Short mmCIF file of C-alpha atoms in Angstrom, two decimals:
data_model
loop_
_atom_site.label_atom_id
_atom_site.label_comp_id
_atom_site.label_asym_id
_atom_site.label_seq_id
_atom_site.Cartn_x
_atom_site.Cartn_y
_atom_site.Cartn_z
CA MET A 67 0.16 -0.02 -0.06
CA ASP A 68 2.02 2.83 -1.48
CA ARG A 69 0.62 6.45 -1.03
CA LYS A 70 2.97 7.82 -3.84
CA THR A 71 1.58 5.36 -6.26
CA ASN A 72 -2.05 6.14 -5.20
CA ILE A 73 -1.65 9.83 -5.60
CA LYS A 74 -0.38 9.37 -8.95
CA ARG A 75 -3.36 7.44 -9.86
CA ILE A 76 -5.54 10.21 -8.64
CA SER A 77 -3.48 12.70 -10.30
CA ASP A 78 -5.05 12.00 -13.96
CA GLU A 79 -8.28 13.95 -14.39
CA ARG A 80 -9.06 11.70 -17.05
CA THR A 81 -10.22 9.10 -14.79
CA VAL A 82 -13.67 8.99 -13.74
CA TRP A 83 -14.03 6.64 -10.60
CA ASP A 84 -17.21 4.52 -10.06
CA LEU A 85 -17.50 5.48 -6.40
CA ALA A 86 -15.51 8.11 -4.28
CA ILE A 87 -15.48 7.47 -0.62
CA ILE A 88 -15.04 10.14 2.11
CA GLY A 89 -13.68 8.90 5.33
CA GLY A 90 -11.35 6.02 6.20
CA GLY A 91 -12.92 4.69 9.23
CA ALA A 92 -15.03 1.63 9.80
CA SER A 93 -17.86 2.81 7.87
CA GLY A 94 -15.99 4.14 4.82
CA LEU A 95 -13.78 1.07 4.75
CA GLY A 96 -16.74 -1.09 4.84
CA VAL A 97 -18.25 0.81 1.73
CA ALA A 98 -14.94 0.56 -0.02
CA LEU A 99 -14.42 -3.47 0.74
CA ASP A 100 -18.07 -4.27 -0.61
CA ALA A 101 -17.65 -1.67 -3.61
CA LEU A 102 -14.55 -3.44 -4.60
CA SER A 103 -15.99 -6.84 -4.01
CA ARG A 104 -18.66 -5.73 -7.22
CA GLY A 105 -15.81 -4.97 -9.56
CA LEU A 106 -16.32 -1.25 -8.99
CA ARG A 107 -13.33 1.76 -9.46
CA VAL A 108 -12.96 3.07 -5.96
CA VAL A 109 -11.24 5.79 -4.70
CA LEU A 110 -11.30 6.99 -0.76
CA PHE A 111 -9.90 9.69 0.80
CA GLU A 112 -9.31 10.07 4.57
CA LYS A 113 -8.49 13.68 6.19
CA ALA A 114 -6.31 12.07 8.93
CA ASP A 115 -5.06 8.69 9.10
CA PHE A 116 -6.90 5.70 8.76
CA ALA A 117 -9.16 5.01 11.99
CA GLN A 118 -7.94 8.03 13.48
CA GLY A 119 -11.34 9.12 14.74
CA THR A 120 -13.73 6.90 16.55
CA SER A 121 -12.92 4.03 14.61
CA SER A 122 -9.46 3.53 16.87
CA ARG A 123 -11.12 4.40 20.11
CA SER A 124 -13.46 1.38 20.74
CA THR A 125 -13.93 -1.20 23.62
CA LYS A 126 -12.11 -3.54 21.28
CA LEU A 127 -15.39 -6.00 21.29
CA VAL A 128 -16.71 -7.50 18.31
CA HIS A 129 -20.18 -8.06 20.17
CA GLY A 130 -23.54 -8.52 18.94
CA GLY A 131 -24.50 -6.14 21.80
CA VAL A 132 -26.18 -7.81 24.81
CA ARG A 133 -27.41 -4.24 25.99
CA TYR A 134 -29.32 -3.72 22.83
CA LEU A 135 -30.91 -7.07 23.33
CA ALA A 136 -32.25 -5.93 26.76
CA GLN A 137 -33.57 -2.71 24.50
CA GLY A 138 -35.38 -4.61 22.36
CA GLU A 139 -33.41 -3.95 18.99
CA ILE A 140 -33.77 -7.64 17.90
CA GLY A 141 -32.80 -6.84 14.50
CA LEU A 142 -29.82 -5.08 15.31
CA VAL A 143 -28.48 -8.11 17.57
CA PHE A 144 -29.15 -10.65 14.67
CA GLU A 145 -27.56 -8.68 12.43
CA ALA A 146 -24.43 -7.88 14.71
CA LEU A 147 -24.08 -11.81 15.65
CA ARG A 148 -23.87 -12.93 12.28
CA GLU A 149 -21.43 -10.24 11.24
CA ARG A 150 -19.46 -11.00 14.36
CA GLY A 151 -18.96 -14.59 13.41
CA ARG A 152 -18.17 -13.95 9.75
CA LEU A 153 -15.41 -11.21 10.78
CA LEU A 154 -14.00 -13.81 13.07
CA ARG A 155 -13.59 -16.30 10.14
CA ASN A 156 -12.38 -13.51 7.92
CA ALA A 157 -9.83 -11.97 10.27
CA PRO A 158 -8.46 -14.43 12.90
CA HIS A 159 -5.16 -12.81 13.42
CA LEU A 160 -6.99 -9.67 14.33
CA THR A 161 -9.65 -10.84 16.24
CA GLU A 162 -10.17 -13.81 18.95
CA ASN A 163 -13.12 -15.40 21.06
CA GLN A 164 -13.13 -13.66 24.56
CA PRO A 165 -15.13 -15.24 27.67
CA PHE A 166 -16.92 -12.76 29.51
CA ILE A 167 -18.14 -13.14 33.26
CA ILE A 168 -21.13 -11.44 34.84
CA PRO A 169 -20.97 -11.73 38.42
CA VAL A 170 -24.22 -12.38 40.20
CA TYR A 171 -25.03 -11.23 43.49
CA THR A 172 -28.91 -12.37 43.69
CA TRP A 173 -30.72 -15.24 42.59
CA MET A 174 -33.23 -13.01 40.60
CA ASP A 175 -30.26 -11.59 38.32
CA ARG A 176 -29.15 -15.34 37.96
CA TRP A 177 -32.44 -15.88 36.48
CA LYS A 178 -32.52 -12.75 34.10
CA TYR A 179 -29.52 -12.94 32.59
CA SER A 180 -29.34 -16.58 32.25
CA VAL A 181 -32.32 -16.25 30.29
CA GLY A 182 -31.06 -13.29 28.09
CA LEU A 183 -28.08 -14.76 27.44
CA LYS A 184 -29.66 -17.96 26.21
CA ILE A 185 -31.44 -16.21 24.03
CA TYR A 186 -28.23 -14.23 22.89
CA ASP A 187 -26.83 -17.96 22.11
CA TRP A 188 -29.76 -19.08 20.23
CA MET A 189 -29.73 -15.92 17.95
CA ALA A 190 -26.29 -16.22 17.08
CA GLY A 191 -27.00 -19.73 15.72
CA SER A 192 -24.19 -21.66 13.79
CA LEU A 193 -21.77 -18.64 14.51
CA ARG A 194 -22.34 -18.78 18.17
CA LEU A 195 -18.74 -18.65 19.76
CA GLY A 196 -19.44 -20.86 23.15
CA LYS A 197 -22.55 -21.64 25.30
CA SER A 198 -23.44 -19.49 28.12
CA ARG A 199 -23.62 -20.95 31.65
CA PHE A 200 -23.96 -20.63 35.30
CA ILE A 201 -20.81 -20.90 37.16
CA SER A 202 -20.38 -21.80 40.89
CA ARG A 203 -19.02 -18.89 43.39
CA ASP A 204 -15.69 -20.75 43.85
CA GLU A 205 -15.02 -20.82 40.14
CA THR A 206 -15.96 -17.38 39.48
CA ILE A 207 -13.57 -16.11 42.16
CA LEU A 208 -10.90 -18.70 40.64
CA ARG A 209 -11.62 -16.86 37.27
CA LEU A 210 -11.87 -13.31 38.28
CA PRO A 211 -9.28 -13.20 41.31
CA GLN A 212 -9.87 -9.93 42.21
CA ILE A 213 -13.73 -9.78 42.07
CA LYS A 214 -15.23 -8.94 45.51
CA ALA A 215 -16.77 -12.15 47.18
CA LYS A 216 -18.90 -10.82 49.59
CA ARG A 217 -22.70 -11.83 48.67
CA LEU A 218 -21.47 -13.34 45.54
CA LYS A 219 -23.60 -16.23 44.42
CA GLY A 220 -21.59 -17.15 41.11
CA GLY A 221 -21.36 -15.86 37.75
CA ILE A 222 -22.62 -16.04 34.17
CA VAL A 223 -20.13 -16.93 31.56
CA TYR A 224 -21.01 -15.89 27.73
CA HIS A 225 -18.57 -15.31 24.70
CA ASP A 226 -18.61 -12.37 22.53
CA GLY A 227 -15.42 -11.34 20.18
CA GLN A 228 -12.58 -9.08 20.78
CA PHE A 229 -10.13 -7.23 18.23
CA ASP A 230 -7.63 -4.39 17.46
CA ASP A 231 -10.04 -2.06 15.94
CA ALA A 232 -7.10 0.31 14.33
CA ARG A 233 -5.42 -2.68 12.81
CA LEU A 234 -8.50 -4.10 11.50
CA ALA A 235 -9.03 -0.76 9.78
CA LEU A 236 -5.48 -1.06 8.26
CA ALA A 237 -5.97 -4.70 7.31
CA ILE A 238 -9.30 -3.55 5.32
CA ALA A 239 -7.68 -0.85 3.50
CA GLN A 240 -4.69 -3.18 2.60
CA THR A 241 -7.41 -5.62 1.11
CA CYS A 242 -9.13 -2.96 -0.43
CA ASP A 243 -5.82 -1.79 -2.16
CA GLN A 244 -5.07 -5.46 -3.14
CA LEU A 245 -8.38 -5.40 -4.83
CA GLY A 246 -7.40 -2.29 -7.17
CA GLY A 247 -8.67 0.19 -4.69
CA CYS A 248 -7.02 3.86 -4.31
CA LEU A 249 -6.95 4.67 -0.74
CA VAL A 250 -5.06 7.74 0.62
CA ASN A 251 -4.79 9.03 4.08
CA HIS A 252 -4.28 12.66 5.29
CA PHE A 253 -6.52 14.00 2.33
CA PRO A 254 -9.04 16.25 3.18
CA VAL A 255 -11.96 16.94 0.84
CA LEU A 256 -12.39 20.77 0.11
CA ASP A 257 -15.58 20.92 -1.66
CA LEU A 258 -18.05 18.56 -3.77
CA THR A 259 -18.63 19.58 -7.43
CA LYS A 260 -21.74 19.11 -9.13
CA ASP A 261 -22.64 19.51 -12.78
CA GLU A 262 -25.06 21.94 -14.11
CA THR A 263 -28.31 20.42 -13.18
CA GLY A 264 -26.99 20.59 -9.33
CA SER A 265 -26.12 16.71 -9.38
CA LEU A 266 -22.94 15.41 -7.63
CA ASN A 267 -19.94 14.56 -10.16
CA GLY A 268 -16.78 14.75 -7.75
CA LEU A 269 -14.60 16.29 -5.23
CA MET A 270 -12.05 18.77 -4.94
CA VAL A 271 -9.09 17.19 -2.30
CA LYS A 272 -6.10 18.45 -0.87
CA ASP A 273 -3.10 16.45 0.25
CA ALA A 274 -2.56 17.91 3.82
CA LEU A 275 1.03 16.87 3.57
CA SER A 276 2.28 18.37 0.32
CA GLY A 277 -0.42 21.15 -0.08
CA SER A 278 -1.29 20.04 -3.55
CA LYS A 279 -4.87 20.10 -4.68
CA TYR A 280 -6.89 17.63 -6.93
CA ARG A 281 -10.07 17.54 -9.04
CA ILE A 282 -11.96 14.05 -8.78
CA HIS A 283 -14.64 12.79 -11.03
CA ALA A 284 -16.84 10.25 -9.81
CA LYS A 285 -20.36 9.03 -10.72
CA ALA A 286 -21.29 8.33 -6.85
CA VAL A 287 -20.06 10.08 -3.93
CA VAL A 288 -20.47 8.37 -0.23
CA ASN A 289 -20.00 10.34 2.68
CA ALA A 290 -18.93 8.07 5.46
CA THR A 291 -17.06 10.25 8.12
CA GLY A 292 -18.82 9.28 11.09
CA VAL A 293 -19.25 12.14 13.76
CA PHE A 294 -18.41 14.61 10.94
CA ALA A 295 -20.97 13.65 8.64
CA ASP A 296 -22.71 16.91 8.87
CA LYS A 297 -19.75 18.84 7.70
CA ILE A 298 -19.82 17.33 4.36
CA LEU A 299 -23.81 17.43 4.21
CA GLN A 300 -23.29 21.20 4.74
CA MET A 301 -20.84 21.47 1.88
CA ASP A 302 -23.79 19.81 -0.10
CA GLU A 303 -26.65 21.75 1.40
CA PRO A 304 -25.91 24.65 3.62
CA GLY A 305 -28.19 24.78 6.51
CA ILE A 306 -29.52 21.54 6.28
CA ARG A 307 -30.54 19.99 9.67
CA LYS A 308 -28.42 18.19 11.87
CA THR A 309 -28.27 14.37 11.58
CA ILE A 310 -25.52 13.19 14.07
CA GLN A 311 -25.76 13.51 17.95
CA PRO A 312 -22.12 12.86 19.08
CA SER A 313 -21.72 10.56 22.39
CA GLN A 314 -18.46 10.30 23.87
CA GLY A 315 -17.18 7.22 25.38
CA ILE A 316 -14.12 6.90 27.51
CA HIS A 317 -11.79 3.90 28.59
CA LEU A 318 -9.11 3.71 31.44
CA VAL A 319 -6.26 1.45 30.44
CA VAL A 320 -4.79 -0.06 33.67
CA ASP A 321 -2.48 -3.18 34.50
CA LYS A 322 -4.09 -6.20 33.72
CA SER A 323 -3.34 -7.44 37.72
CA PHE A 324 -6.45 -5.29 38.97
CA LEU A 325 -8.49 -8.24 37.59
CA GLY A 326 -6.49 -11.03 36.98
CA GLY A 327 -7.12 -14.28 35.00
CA SER A 328 -8.04 -14.01 31.21
CA ASP A 329 -11.51 -13.47 31.34
CA ALA A 330 -13.61 -10.33 30.71
CA LEU A 331 -15.98 -8.54 33.35
CA MET A 332 -18.99 -7.13 32.14
CA ILE A 333 -21.44 -5.41 34.99
CA PRO A 334 -24.64 -5.22 33.03
CA ALA A 335 -26.41 -2.48 35.15
CA THR A 336 -24.43 0.37 36.92
CA SER A 337 -25.59 3.32 38.57
CA ASP A 338 -26.57 5.13 36.07
CA GLY A 339 -28.27 2.09 33.74
CA ARG A 340 -25.25 1.78 31.47
CA VAL A 341 -22.77 -1.16 30.84
CA LEU A 342 -19.33 -1.43 32.28
CA PHE A 343 -16.54 -3.52 30.60
CA ALA A 344 -13.19 -4.70 32.17
CA VAL A 345 -11.53 -6.72 29.21
CA PRO A 346 -7.96 -8.01 29.03
CA TRP A 347 -6.28 -6.50 25.56
CA GLN A 348 -2.70 -6.51 24.58
CA ASP A 349 -1.33 -7.63 28.41
CA LYS A 350 -3.21 -4.64 29.98
CA LEU A 351 -6.99 -4.08 31.14
CA VAL A 352 -9.32 -1.82 29.27
CA VAL A 353 -12.18 -0.59 31.54
CA GLY A 354 -15.06 1.55 30.00
CA THR A 355 -17.43 2.76 29.08
CA THR A 356 -19.43 6.01 29.39
CA ASP A 357 -22.12 7.74 27.34
CA THR A 358 -22.04 11.48 27.47
CA LEU A 359 -23.59 13.69 24.92
CA ARG A 360 -21.38 16.28 23.18
CA GLU A 361 -22.28 19.27 21.18
CA LYS A 362 -19.33 19.42 18.93
CA ALA A 363 -17.32 16.63 16.99
CA LYS A 364 -13.75 16.81 17.53
CA MET A 365 -10.88 14.52 16.23
CA GLU A 366 -9.25 14.40 19.41
CA PRO A 367 -11.94 14.53 22.17
CA ARG A 368 -10.88 15.05 25.93
CA PRO A 369 -12.05 12.70 28.84
CA LEU A 370 -14.16 14.66 31.41
CA ALA A 371 -13.26 14.49 35.11
CA LYS A 372 -16.73 13.13 35.62
CA GLU A 373 -16.38 10.09 33.24
CA ILE A 374 -13.07 9.40 34.64
CA ASN A 375 -14.35 9.53 38.13
CA PHE A 376 -17.61 7.48 37.16
CA ILE A 377 -15.53 4.45 35.77
CA LEU A 378 -13.00 4.31 38.68
CA GLU A 379 -16.07 4.47 41.38
CA THR A 380 -18.08 1.94 39.52
CA ALA A 381 -14.71 -0.34 39.37
CA SER A 382 -14.29 0.23 43.05
CA HIS A 383 -17.91 -1.50 43.89
CA TYR A 384 -16.75 -4.72 42.06
CA LEU A 385 -13.00 -4.91 42.48
CA VAL A 386 -10.93 -5.91 45.95
CA LYS A 387 -8.20 -3.69 44.97
CA PRO A 388 -9.77 -1.27 42.44
CA PRO A 389 -7.44 1.27 40.41
CA SER A 390 -6.93 4.87 41.26
CA ARG A 391 -5.72 7.67 39.08
CA LYS A 392 -2.41 7.04 39.83
CA ASP A 393 -2.58 3.51 38.42
CA VAL A 394 -4.15 4.89 34.82
CA LEU A 395 -1.27 4.19 32.22
CA SER A 396 -3.54 6.11 29.56
CA VAL A 397 -7.20 7.24 29.26
CA PHE A 398 -8.66 7.74 25.53
CA ALA A 399 -11.74 8.99 24.48
CA GLY A 400 -14.00 8.38 21.58
CA LEU A 401 -17.14 9.83 20.08
CA ARG A 402 -19.92 7.52 18.70
CA PRO A 403 -21.76 8.98 15.71
CA LEU A 404 -25.08 8.61 16.56
CA ALA A 405 -27.95 9.17 14.38
CA ALA A 406 -29.59 12.29 16.06
CA PRO A 407 -33.42 11.78 16.99
CA LYS A 408 -35.90 14.07 14.87
CA GLU A 409 -37.35 15.39 18.34
CA GLY A 410 -34.00 16.26 19.83
CA SER A 411 -34.03 13.79 22.57
CA GLN A 412 -31.07 14.12 25.02
CA LYS A 413 -31.00 10.41 26.24
CA THR A 414 -28.57 8.46 24.22
CA LYS A 415 -30.64 5.17 25.25
CA GLU A 416 -33.15 6.74 22.87
CA ILE A 417 -30.84 7.15 19.94
CA SER A 418 -30.83 4.05 17.61
CA ARG A 419 -27.43 2.36 17.00
CA SER A 420 -28.49 1.00 14.03
CA HIS A 421 -27.21 2.60 10.64
CA LYS A 422 -29.16 4.78 8.29
CA ILE A 423 -28.43 5.66 4.72
CA ILE A 424 -29.30 9.30 3.75
CA MET A 425 -29.69 10.32 0.06
CA SER A 426 -29.57 14.03 -0.93
CA LYS A 427 -31.18 15.74 -4.01
CA SER A 428 -27.51 16.17 -5.42
CA GLY A 429 -26.99 12.41 -5.02
CA LEU A 430 -24.80 12.59 -2.38
CA VAL A 431 -25.00 9.27 -0.01
CA THR A 432 -24.33 9.81 3.55
CA LEU A 433 -23.89 6.68 5.90
CA THR A 434 -24.55 7.63 9.40
CA GLY A 435 -24.69 5.49 12.77
CA GLY A 436 -23.70 1.99 12.93
CA LYS A 437 -21.24 0.08 14.81
CA TRP A 438 -17.83 -1.61 14.14
CA THR A 439 -19.19 -5.18 14.22
CA THR A 440 -21.45 -4.47 11.31
CA PHE A 441 -19.14 -2.55 9.28
CA ARG A 442 -19.16 -4.92 6.27
CA LYS A 443 -23.33 -5.08 6.33
CA MET A 444 -23.14 -1.34 6.49
CA GLY A 445 -21.04 -1.17 3.51
CA GLU A 446 -23.31 -3.77 1.54
CA ASP A 447 -26.39 -1.76 2.40
CA THR A 448 -24.99 1.40 1.14
CA LEU A 449 -24.13 0.07 -2.25
CA GLU A 450 -27.63 -1.55 -2.57
CA ALA A 451 -28.98 1.66 -1.90
CA ILE A 452 -26.69 3.42 -4.57
CA GLY A 453 -28.00 0.63 -6.92
CA LYS A 454 -31.43 1.49 -6.38
CA MET A 455 -30.71 5.13 -7.42
CA GLY A 456 -29.82 4.04 -10.58
CA ALA A 457 -26.12 5.77 -10.35
CA LEU A 458 -24.40 2.28 -11.05
CA ALA A 459 -24.70 -1.11 -12.29
CA LEU A 460 -23.85 -3.33 -9.68
CA ARG A 461 -22.75 -7.00 -9.69
CA PRO A 462 -23.91 -9.01 -6.57
CA SER A 463 -21.65 -8.44 -3.42
CA THR A 464 -19.00 -11.06 -2.42
CA SER A 465 -17.78 -8.97 0.66
CA VAL A 466 -19.19 -11.48 3.07
CA ASP A 467 -16.53 -14.04 1.59
CA ILE A 468 -13.14 -11.82 1.67
CA ARG A 469 -10.40 -12.85 3.47
CA LEU A 470 -8.61 -9.81 4.79
CA HIS A 471 -4.92 -8.88 4.60
CA GLY A 472 -2.90 -11.13 6.72
CA HIS A 473 -5.24 -13.70 6.95
CA THR A 474 -3.71 -17.07 8.42
CA ASP A 475 -5.21 -20.30 10.32
CA LEU A 476 -1.67 -20.52 12.24
CA VAL A 477 -2.27 -17.36 14.42
CA GLU A 478 0.83 -16.51 16.61
CA GLU A 479 0.93 -15.59 20.33
CA GLY A 480 1.93 -12.45 21.32
CA HIS A 481 2.03 -9.06 19.49
CA TRP A 482 3.19 -10.61 16.38
CA LYS A 483 -0.13 -12.11 15.93
CA TRP A 484 -1.94 -8.53 14.65
CA TYR A 485 0.32 -8.68 11.61
CA GLY A 486 -0.81 -12.07 10.43
CA THR A 487 1.37 -13.35 7.38
CA ASP A 488 3.08 -9.97 7.07
CA ALA A 489 4.96 -11.33 10.36
CA ASP A 490 7.34 -13.34 8.48
CA GLU A 491 8.08 -10.63 6.19
CA LEU A 492 8.83 -8.34 9.23
CA ARG A 493 11.49 -11.17 10.45
CA LYS A 494 13.06 -11.40 7.23
CA LEU A 495 13.60 -7.64 7.56
CA VAL A 496 15.39 -8.06 10.87
CA LYS A 497 17.43 -10.75 9.47
CA GLU A 498 18.68 -8.55 6.72
CA ASN A 499 19.58 -5.62 9.24
CA PRO A 500 19.65 -6.86 12.70
CA SER A 501 19.76 -3.65 14.28
CA LEU A 502 16.08 -3.18 13.23
CA GLY A 503 15.32 -5.97 16.00
CA ARG A 504 15.97 -3.50 18.73
CA ARG A 505 12.96 -2.79 21.01
CA LEU A 506 11.83 0.88 21.26
CA HIS A 507 10.82 0.62 25.07
CA ASP A 508 12.31 -2.23 27.45
CA SER A 509 8.77 -2.80 28.77
CA TYR A 510 7.08 -3.41 25.32
CA PRO A 511 7.78 -5.90 22.64
CA TYR A 512 7.77 -3.27 19.67
CA THR A 513 10.96 -3.17 17.38
CA GLU A 514 12.43 -0.64 15.23
CA ALA A 515 11.63 -3.04 12.33
CA GLU A 516 8.03 -2.04 12.65
CA VAL A 517 8.42 1.42 12.54
CA VAL A 518 10.17 1.08 9.35
CA TRP A 519 7.38 -1.45 8.13
CA ALA A 520 4.88 1.07 9.04
CA VAL A 521 6.29 3.51 6.54
CA ARG A 522 7.11 1.53 3.69
CA ARG A 523 3.99 -1.20 3.63
CA GLU A 524 0.97 0.72 5.86
CA MET A 525 1.10 4.23 4.64
CA ALA A 526 2.04 5.44 8.16
CA MET A 527 3.14 9.23 7.57
CA ARG A 528 3.32 10.81 11.15
CA VAL A 529 4.89 9.68 14.43
CA ASP A 530 1.13 9.49 15.74
CA ASP A 531 0.32 7.07 12.90
CA VAL A 532 2.87 4.64 14.27
CA LEU A 533 2.43 5.17 18.04
CA SER A 534 -1.35 5.48 18.02
CA ARG A 535 -2.62 3.11 15.37
CA ARG A 536 0.02 0.85 13.73
CA MET A 537 1.46 0.28 17.27
CA ARG A 538 -1.32 0.79 20.12
CA MET A 539 1.13 2.38 22.49
CA LEU A 540 -0.41 5.70 22.68
CA ILE A 541 -3.64 4.22 24.37
CA LEU A 542 -1.99 1.40 26.05
CA ASP A 543 0.82 3.78 28.05
CA ALA A 544 0.89 7.49 27.29
CA HIS A 545 4.09 7.91 28.97
CA ALA A 546 5.91 5.17 27.49
CA ALA A 547 4.62 6.08 23.90
CA MET A 548 5.98 9.72 24.67
CA ALA A 549 9.55 7.87 25.53
CA MET A 550 9.43 6.29 22.26
CA ALA A 551 8.67 8.85 19.91
CA PRO A 552 12.18 10.52 19.19
CA ARG A 553 13.19 7.01 18.06
CA VAL A 554 10.42 6.61 15.83
CA ALA A 555 10.64 9.94 14.30
CA ASP A 556 14.51 9.27 13.52
CA LEU A 557 13.70 6.05 11.95
CA MET A 558 10.57 7.48 10.13
CA ALA A 559 12.65 10.85 8.99
CA GLU A 560 15.22 8.40 7.43
CA GLU A 561 12.60 6.52 5.57
CA LEU A 562 10.83 9.38 4.33
CA GLY A 563 13.65 11.54 3.17
CA LYS A 564 12.98 14.09 6.10
CA ASP A 565 15.23 16.71 7.99
CA GLN A 566 15.21 17.61 11.44
CA PRO A 567 12.66 20.45 11.86
CA TRP A 568 10.39 18.01 10.53
CA LYS A 569 11.47 15.73 13.49
CA ASP A 570 11.15 18.36 15.94
CA LYS A 571 7.64 19.58 14.72
CA GLU A 572 6.34 15.67 14.86
CA LEU A 573 7.91 15.56 18.33
CA ALA A 574 6.03 18.44 19.49
CA ASP A 575 2.60 17.69 17.88
CA PHE A 576 2.92 14.18 19.42
CA ASN A 577 4.08 15.36 23.01
CA LYS A 578 0.99 17.72 22.74
CA LEU A 579 -1.21 15.17 21.57
CA ALA A 580 -0.20 12.40 24.23
CA ASP A 581 -0.95 14.86 26.96
CA LYS A 582 -4.56 14.42 26.21
CA TYR A 583 -3.96 10.65 27.14
CA ARG A 584 -2.12 11.24 30.41
CA ILE A 585 -4.56 11.44 33.18
CA ASP A 586 -2.08 13.35 35.18
CA SER A 587 -2.73 16.10 32.67
CA LEU A 588 -6.35 16.29 32.74
#
């Protein structure tokens, strides 16, 4: 996946693309994958880096949505459970089966959650990841060593999926590239272009790294920009009603010893009626999330003190030795692109998690809402909607069977697993240049070779691209990420042919960003 090559492809203004996609997160990549599976000529523009926004800030779960079942969104749960099974099949190197335990403190809870989860199992059908079952008090404590034992009756085990969201996004982008798609990051859209009848016929875009501008001709355009969808809609039709209601969710990352074991903890009813997860992930423990309405969409939203306090306080009700602020290695926030309710409700529970497709008079197609688990189905539905418009002649979709880049049935242990088949190529790189085998930090497994690989093969252009999304260091340990940044900048500068001023600016930008992930700066 080479950025320079793809920029050359978009430089030819004679090219008329079948589909131009704005947005390189879960939604846009899902649209690109499905379009390419139908043989279309596809170009995609991401204003920052792939998955830099909401799509890299999830709870790291590929799930059917237990709480949506309780809310009666049966169709959404059926759809998500099917897609969950397909994703684990198509990307085994980026996903895994994660057992969860709901601690039971009353016999009424045992009955209520057991029945609900048996329905959840049944809905998953042949794609079920494992049977839910009640376990004894002793087994619950054995599997969750740090759970509070007072009044504990036992626990209910159920299964969902887990994944690395940013690396999944990258794998989808690489798959799209291999299928002939043209994808570029750090490429904001400046304007939409229309013909004399007012019908959309393309885009004006800009390379944020060079400043060069390009005119793109396309038969159809999809707005898949998540929480920023309204900005593109305003370009198309100034003054149009707001379609997105951003809802902020934050997560705290702490040492995995605060829970113990390999099972995840799920609290189905917190003090404000939400769900709280504590999930082992990449040798750490991710605890979250919150659901706070926000007025404005930001690329780097900041966690609120009340959100941090809520998670720490809720954890203290269930853990023997709960984490405190000083134990938090990193805190990250993401904005969910919920479809805004027509009546302006301010309760996030009343805002659907289902995706919606909006057709503008100009022909602009906007995909809003949705969730990571259903990214592929969102793309398929979007293409079907475009087909009904008559803008494109469509072949049947085959995206359901596409194995994603790096796919392997021989999944490795440790951090190499996230590379899939590319792990062998990385080891060859180290064999050719043993110095690249050096670790970037004594406490973490990432090597210098991975920085070089990220630049050469994964379209990483900035220090943040590497430390936030090619490696997950910024959300795993913000202080350690800052310590690694100077060496990452050196390696990237050498690969990209950059000078000292470039390195200085990159480090300044990254350190400013990292401050937003350090709890001691909040």
